[in-house]
Every structure is written in C-alpha cells, then in structure tokens.
C-alpha cells in the first residue's frame, strides 16, 4: 500500500491499513507532526474502541477497549525512551505476545525488540494538508 491522502481522508486510510496489514504490530515512522497519532486515533476508532485515542507520550502506552471492555489495541509512544530496557521494564514483551493490535510510534527507539514481521507504516509530508503513507510488509 502506497498512496497520498488529504487529512480529511484519514478514516478511509485507517480502514485500508487495517485491511491490508498482515499482522497486528504496526510501527509508525515519520517526522514530528506528520500525523502518526492522528492515524492511530483513526485506527482505534475504526476498530470500535469506546474511548477516544490520545497520545501516550507521558504514560508510554494507552489501552483501548471495545464495548465489552475487551482490549482491542495498545498504543505506544517511545519518543521519550532513553534505552530499550525501559520498554522491557514496562512489559513490552507481554504486549507483543498478546493478540491485540499494537500501534508503536518512534519504533526506532527499540529496534532490537521489534518482531521481524512488524509492519512499517511510513508517513511523510507532501503539502500542508496532504500526506503520503507507505506500508512496508515483510
């Protein structure tokens, strides 16, 4: 999957990502402000979460549930990590072994901890209200 999209098409893009991703570990790459968290918000909404997604920058991880209170997604923001040990200390391995969608922002902070089959989601600025997205599927 590779395409440009207007920001008001983010939910359409989220649906497409969820349909084409071969597994549930999505690593979001892109510059600050490109829309990684905005995409995650749309992904979480498309999955049917009852709560609105927001950035887990300070808590490192947010958990989202369906209407039966079953976890459906975990959203990580590793921007503030100093080393991979912090991710291990917070229980990343347990999250990776769950059967729940994982959305990981700043995965470059934990390269040796990422599963080999993680899907790279690359976002780039095209214009003020246009982005490009490309999925790197191993």
JSON list of C-alpha atoms in Angstrom, two decimals:
[
{"chain": "A", "resi": 1, "resn": "UNK", "atom": "CA", "xyz": [0.00, 0.00, 0.00]},
{"chain": "A", "resi": 2, "resn": "UNK", "atom": "CA", "xyz": [1.36, 3.35, -1.03]},
{"chain": "A", "resi": 3, "resn": "UNK", "atom": "CA", "xyz": [-0.69, 6.48, -1.57]},
{"chain": "A", "resi": 4, "resn": "UNK", "atom": "CA", "xyz": [-1.13, 10.17, -0.93]},
{"chain": "A", "resi": 5, "resn": "UNK", "atom": "CA", "xyz": [-4.13, 11.35, 1.05]},
{"chain": "A", "resi": 6, "resn": "UNK", "atom": "CA", "xyz": [-5.75, 14.52, 2.29]},
{"chain": "A", "resi": 7, "resn": "UNK", "atom": "CA", "xyz": [-6.01, 14.78, 6.06]},
{"chain": "A", "resi": 8, "resn": "UNK", "atom": "CA", "xyz": [-9.81, 14.59, 5.86]},
{"chain": "A", "resi": 9, "resn": "UNK", "atom": "CA", "xyz": [-9.42, 11.10, 4.33]},
{"chain": "A", "resi": 10, "resn": "UNK", "atom": "CA", "xyz": [-7.67, 9.71, 7.42]},
{"chain": "A", "resi": 11, "resn": "UNK", "atom": "CA", "xyz": [-10.51, 7.32, 8.35]},
{"chain": "A", "resi": 12, "resn": "UNK", "atom": "CA", "xyz": [-10.57, 5.86, 4.85]},
{"chain": "A", "resi": 13, "resn": "UNK", "atom": "CA", "xyz": [-6.79, 5.36, 5.09]},
{"chain": "A", "resi": 14, "resn": "UNK", "atom": "CA", "xyz": [-7.16, 3.74, 8.52]},
{"chain": "A", "resi": 15, "resn": "UNK", "atom": "CA", "xyz": [-9.71, 1.24, 7.15]},
{"chain": "A", "resi": 16, "resn": "UNK", "atom": "CA", "xyz": [-7.36, 0.38, 4.31]},
{"chain": "A", "resi": 17, "resn": "UNK", "atom": "CA", "xyz": [-4.38, -0.09, 6.65]},
{"chain": "A", "resi": 18, "resn": "UNK", "atom": "CA", "xyz": [-6.38, -2.44, 8.88]},
{"chain": "A", "resi": 19, "resn": "UNK", "atom": "CA", "xyz": [-7.48, -4.46, 5.84]},
{"chain": "A", "resi": 20, "resn": "UNK", "atom": "CA", "xyz": [-4.05, -4.87, 4.24]},
{"chain": "A", "resi": 21, "resn": "UNK", "atom": "CA", "xyz": [-1.81, -5.26, 7.30]},
{"chain": "A", "resi": 22, "resn": "UNK", "atom": "CA", "xyz": [-0.74, -8.93, 7.51]},
{"chain": "A", "resi": 23, "resn": "UNK", "atom": "CA", "xyz": [-0.41, -8.80, 11.29]},
{"chain": "A", "resi": 24, "resn": "UNK", "atom": "CA", "xyz": [-1.33, -6.62, 14.24]},
{"chain": "A", "resi": 25, "resn": "UNK", "atom": "CA", "xyz": [2.02, -4.93, 15.01]},
{"chain": "A", "resi": 26, "resn": "UNK", "atom": "CA", "xyz": [2.24, -1.59, 13.20]},
{"chain": "A", "resi": 27, "resn": "UNK", "atom": "CA", "xyz": [5.35, 0.56, 13.61]},
{"chain": "A", "resi": 28, "resn": "UNK", "atom": "CA", "xyz": [4.70, 4.19, 12.69]},
{"chain": "A", "resi": 29, "resn": "UNK", "atom": "CA", "xyz": [7.63, 6.17, 11.30]},
{"chain": "A", "resi": 30, "resn": "UNK", "atom": "CA", "xyz": [7.63, 9.84, 10.38]},
{"chain": "A", "resi": 31, "resn": "UNK", "atom": "CA", "xyz": [8.70, 13.30, 11.42]},
{"chain": "A", "resi": 32, "resn": "UNK", "atom": "CA", "xyz": [7.23, 15.05, 14.42]},
{"chain": "A", "resi": 33, "resn": "UNK", "atom": "CA", "xyz": [3.82, 16.44, 13.48]},
{"chain": "A", "resi": 34, "resn": "UNK", "atom": "CA", "xyz": [3.32, 14.32, 10.35]},
{"chain": "A", "resi": 35, "resn": "UNK", "atom": "CA", "xyz": [0.21, 12.66, 11.78]},
{"chain": "A", "resi": 36, "resn": "UNK", "atom": "CA", "xyz": [1.26, 9.40, 13.44]},
{"chain": "A", "resi": 37, "resn": "UNK", "atom": "CA", "xyz": [-1.01, 9.95, 16.43]},
{"chain": "A", "resi": 38, "resn": "UNK", "atom": "CA", "xyz": [-3.81, 11.21, 14.18]},
{"chain": "A", "resi": 39, "resn": "UNK", "atom": "CA", "xyz": [-3.60, 7.97, 12.21]},
{"chain": "A", "resi": 40, "resn": "UNK", "atom": "CA", "xyz": [-3.65, 5.92, 15.41]},
{"chain": "A", "resi": 41, "resn": "UNK", "atom": "CA", "xyz": [-6.76, 7.82, 16.56]},
{"chain": "A", "resi": 42, "resn": "UNK", "atom": "CA", "xyz": [-8.47, 6.86, 13.30]},
{"chain": "A", "resi": 43, "resn": "UNK", "atom": "CA", "xyz": [-7.27, 3.23, 13.55]},
{"chain": "A", "resi": 44, "resn": "UNK", "atom": "CA", "xyz": [-8.59, 2.91, 17.10]},
{"chain": "A", "resi": 45, "resn": "UNK", "atom": "CA", "xyz": [-11.94, 4.41, 16.09]},
{"chain": "A", "resi": 46, "resn": "UNK", "atom": "CA", "xyz": [-12.20, 2.02, 13.11]},
{"chain": "A", "resi": 47, "resn": "UNK", "atom": "CA", "xyz": [-11.56, -0.91, 15.45]},
{"chain": "A", "resi": 48, "resn": "UNK", "atom": "CA", "xyz": [-14.58, 0.14, 17.52]},
{"chain": "A", "resi": 49, "resn": "UNK", "atom": "CA", "xyz": [-12.94, 1.44, 20.67]},
{"chain": "A", "resi": 50, "resn": "UNK", "atom": "CA", "xyz": [-15.33, 3.08, 23.11]},
{"chain": "A", "resi": 51, "resn": "UNK", "atom": "CA", "xyz": [-12.77, 5.64, 24.22]},
{"chain": "A", "resi": 52, "resn": "UNK", "atom": "CA", "xyz": [-11.14, 8.30, 22.07]},
{"chain": "A", "resi": 53, "resn": "UNK", "atom": "CA", "xyz": [-7.46, 7.76, 21.40]},
{"chain": "A", "resi": 54, "resn": "UNK", "atom": "CA", "xyz": [-4.87, 10.27, 22.50]},
{"chain": "A", "resi": 55, "resn": "UNK", "atom": "CA", "xyz": [-1.11, 10.43, 22.66]},
{"chain": "A", "resi": 56, "resn": "UNK", "atom": "CA", "xyz": [0.53, 8.24, 25.31]},
{"chain": "A", "resi": 57, "resn": "UNK", "atom": "CA", "xyz": [3.68, 10.39, 25.28]},
{"chain": "A", "resi": 58, "resn": "UNK", "atom": "CA", "xyz": [3.91, 10.70, 29.05]},
{"chain": "A", "resi": 59, "resn": "UNK", "atom": "CA", "xyz": [2.45, 7.32, 30.02]},
{"chain": "A", "resi": 60, "resn": "UNK", "atom": "CA", "xyz": [4.21, 5.47, 27.15]},
{"chain": "A", "resi": 61, "resn": "UNK", "atom": "CA", "xyz": [1.18, 3.22, 26.48]},
{"chain": "A", "resi": 62, "resn": "UNK", "atom": "CA", "xyz": [-2.58, 3.64, 26.20]},
{"chain": "A", "resi": 63, "resn": "UNK", "atom": "CA", "xyz": [-5.01, 0.75, 26.15]},
{"chain": "A", "resi": 64, "resn": "UNK", "atom": "CA", "xyz": [-8.28, 0.82, 24.20]},
{"chain": "A", "resi": 65, "resn": "UNK", "atom": "CA", "xyz": [-11.32, -1.43, 24.70]},
{"chain": "A", "resi": 66, "resn": "UNK", "atom": "CA", "xyz": [-14.44, -2.43, 22.81]},
{"chain": "A", "resi": 67, "resn": "UNK", "atom": "CA", "xyz": [-17.97, -2.13, 24.23]},
{"chain": "A", "resi": 68, "resn": "UNK", "atom": "CA", "xyz": [-17.47, -5.41, 26.15]},
{"chain": "A", "resi": 69, "resn": "UNK", "atom": "CA", "xyz": [-14.38, -3.94, 27.86]},
{"chain": "A", "resi": 70, "resn": "UNK", "atom": "CA", "xyz": [-12.09, -6.30, 25.91]},
{"chain": "A", "resi": 71, "resn": "UNK", "atom": "CA", "xyz": [-8.73, -4.78, 24.96]},
{"chain": "A", "resi": 72, "resn": "UNK", "atom": "CA", "xyz": [-8.55, -4.20, 21.20]},
{"chain": "A", "resi": 73, "resn": "UNK", "atom": "CA", "xyz": [-5.45, -2.01, 20.85]},
{"chain": "A", "resi": 74, "resn": "UNK", "atom": "CA", "xyz": [-2.37, -0.75, 22.63]},
{"chain": "A", "resi": 75, "resn": "UNK", "atom": "CA", "xyz": [-0.78, 2.50, 21.51]},
{"chain": "A", "resi": 76, "resn": "UNK", "atom": "CA", "xyz": [2.86, 3.13, 22.39]},
{"chain": "A", "resi": 77, "resn": "UNK", "atom": "CA", "xyz": [4.83, 6.36, 22.07]},
{"chain": "A", "resi": 78, "resn": "UNK", "atom": "CA", "xyz": [8.51, 5.68, 22.70]},
{"chain": "A", "resi": 79, "resn": "UNK", "atom": "CA", "xyz": [9.73, 9.18, 21.85]},
{"chain": "A", "resi": 80, "resn": "UNK", "atom": "CA", "xyz": [10.89, 9.81, 25.44]},
{"chain": "A", "resi": 81, "resn": "UNK", "atom": "CA", "xyz": [12.62, 6.45, 25.96]},
{"chain": "A", "resi": 82, "resn": "UNK", "atom": "CA", "xyz": [16.29, 6.61, 26.84]},
{"chain": "A", "resi": 83, "resn": "UNK", "atom": "CA", "xyz": [17.00, 2.95, 26.09]},
{"chain": "A", "resi": 84, "resn": "UNK", "atom": "CA", "xyz": [15.30, -0.31, 25.19]},
{"chain": "A", "resi": 85, "resn": "UNK", "atom": "CA", "xyz": [15.43, -1.53, 28.78]},
{"chain": "A", "resi": 86, "resn": "UNK", "atom": "CA", "xyz": [12.68, 0.94, 29.66]},
{"chain": "A", "resi": 87, "resn": "UNK", "atom": "CA", "xyz": [10.38, -0.74, 27.13]},
{"chain": "A", "resi": 88, "resn": "UNK", "atom": "CA", "xyz": [11.18, -4.16, 28.59]},
{"chain": "A", "resi": 89, "resn": "UNK", "atom": "CA", "xyz": [10.59, -2.85, 32.12]},
{"chain": "A", "resi": 90, "resn": "UNK", "atom": "CA", "xyz": [7.10, -1.68, 31.14]},
{"chain": "A", "resi": 91, "resn": "UNK", "atom": "CA", "xyz": [6.26, -5.19, 29.87]},
{"chain": "A", "resi": 92, "resn": "UNK", "atom": "CA", "xyz": [6.59, -4.75, 26.11]},
{"chain": "A", "resi": 93, "resn": "UNK", "atom": "CA", "xyz": [7.19, -8.48, 25.63]},
{"chain": "A", "resi": 94, "resn": "UNK", "atom": "CA", "xyz": [3.79, -9.26, 27.16]},
{"chain": "A", "resi": 95, "resn": "UNK", "atom": "CA", "xyz": [2.10, -6.78, 24.84]},
{"chain": "A", "resi": 96, "resn": "UNK", "atom": "CA", "xyz": [3.90, -8.28, 21.83]},
{"chain": "A", "resi": 97, "resn": "UNK", "atom": "CA", "xyz": [2.64, -11.74, 22.81]},
{"chain": "A", "resi": 98, "resn": "UNK", "atom": "CA", "xyz": [-0.97, -10.61, 23.00]},
{"chain": "A", "resi": 99, "resn": "UNK", "atom": "CA", "xyz": [-3.44, -10.97, 20.14]},
{"chain": "A", "resi": 100, "resn": "UNK", "atom": "CA", "xyz": [-4.27, -7.27, 20.22]},
{"chain": "A", "resi": 101, "resn": "UNK", "atom": "CA", "xyz": [-3.39, -4.55, 17.72]},
{"chain": "A", "resi": 102, "resn": "UNK", "atom": "CA", "xyz": [-0.18, -2.72, 18.65]},
{"chain": "A", "resi": 103, "resn": "UNK", "atom": "CA", "xyz": [0.49, 0.75, 17.28]},
{"chain": "A", "resi": 104, "resn": "UNK", "atom": "CA", "xyz": [4.07, 1.82, 18.01]},
{"chain": "A", "resi": 105, "resn": "UNK", "atom": "CA", "xyz": [5.24, 5.39, 17.49]},
{"chain": "A", "resi": 106, "resn": "UNK", "atom": "CA", "xyz": [9.01, 6.00, 17.40]},
{"chain": "A", "resi": 107, "resn": "UNK", "atom": "CA", "xyz": [9.88, 2.30, 16.94]},
{"chain": "A", "resi": 108, "resn": "UNK", "atom": "CA", "xyz": [13.42, 3.37, 16.04]},
{"chain": "A", "resi": 109, "resn": "UNK", "atom": "CA", "xyz": [13.97, 3.68, 19.82]},
{"chain": "A", "resi": 110, "resn": "UNK", "atom": "CA", "xyz": [13.53, -0.10, 20.27]},
{"chain": "A", "resi": 111, "resn": "UNK", "atom": "CA", "xyz": [14.87, -1.72, 17.07]},
{"chain": "A", "resi": 112, "resn": "UNK", "atom": "CA", "xyz": [16.10, -4.98, 18.61]},
{"chain": "A", "resi": 113, "resn": "UNK", "atom": "CA", "xyz": [12.77, -5.57, 20.37]},
{"chain": "A", "resi": 114, "resn": "UNK", "atom": "CA", "xyz": [10.55, -5.35, 17.30]},
{"chain": "A", "resi": 115, "resn": "UNK", "atom": "CA", "xyz": [9.24, -8.59, 15.80]},
{"chain": "A", "resi": 116, "resn": "UNK", "atom": "CA", "xyz": [10.64, -9.47, 12.37]},
{"chain": "A", "resi": 117, "resn": "UNK", "atom": "CA", "xyz": [7.17, -9.38, 10.84]},
{"chain": "A", "resi": 118, "resn": "UNK", "atom": "CA", "xyz": [6.19, -5.95, 12.21]},
{"chain": "A", "resi": 119, "resn": "UNK", "atom": "CA", "xyz": [4.60, -3.75, 9.56]},
{"chain": "A", "resi": 120, "resn": "UNK", "atom": "CA", "xyz": [6.40, -0.47, 8.91]},
{"chain": "A", "resi": 121, "resn": "UNK", "atom": "CA", "xyz": [4.00, 2.42, 8.33]},
{"chain": "A", "resi": 122, "resn": "UNK", "atom": "CA", "xyz": [5.86, 5.39, 6.88]},
{"chain": "A", "resi": 123, "resn": "UNK", "atom": "CA", "xyz": [4.19, 8.81, 6.87]},
{"chain": "A", "resi": 124, "resn": "UNK", "atom": "CA", "xyz": [5.60, 11.83, 5.01]},
{"chain": "A", "resi": 125, "resn": "UNK", "atom": "CA", "xyz": [4.59, 15.45, 4.48]},
{"chain": "A", "resi": 126, "resn": "UNK", "atom": "CA", "xyz": [3.53, 16.21, 0.89]},
{"chain": "A", "resi": 127, "resn": "UNK", "atom": "CA", "xyz": [1.81, 19.56, 1.43]},
{"chain": "A", "resi": 128, "resn": "UNK", "atom": "CA", "xyz": [0.17, 21.33, 4.37]},
{"chain": "A", "resi": 129, "resn": "UNK", "atom": "CA", "xyz": [-2.95, 19.14, 4.30]},
{"chain": "A", "resi": 130, "resn": "UNK", "atom": "CA", "xyz": [-1.62, 16.19, 2.30]},
{"chain": "A", "resi": 131, "resn": "UNK", "atom": "CA", "xyz": [0.42, 13.22, 3.49]},
{"chain": "A", "resi": 132, "resn": "UNK", "atom": "CA", "xyz": [1.82, 10.09, 1.93]},
{"chain": "A", "resi": 133, "resn": "UNK", "atom": "CA", "xyz": [1.63, 6.69, 3.53]},
{"chain": "A", "resi": 134, "resn": "UNK", "atom": "CA", "xyz": [3.53, 3.55, 2.65]},
{"chain": "A", "resi": 135, "resn": "UNK", "atom": "CA", "xyz": [3.33, 0.16, 4.32]},
{"chain": "A", "resi": 136, "resn": "UNK", "atom": "CA", "xyz": [6.47, -1.96, 4.35]},
{"chain": "A", "resi": 137, "resn": "UNK", "atom": "CA", "xyz": [5.27, -5.52, 4.63]},
{"chain": "A", "resi": 138, "resn": "UNK", "atom": "CA", "xyz": [8.00, -8.09, 5.20]}
]
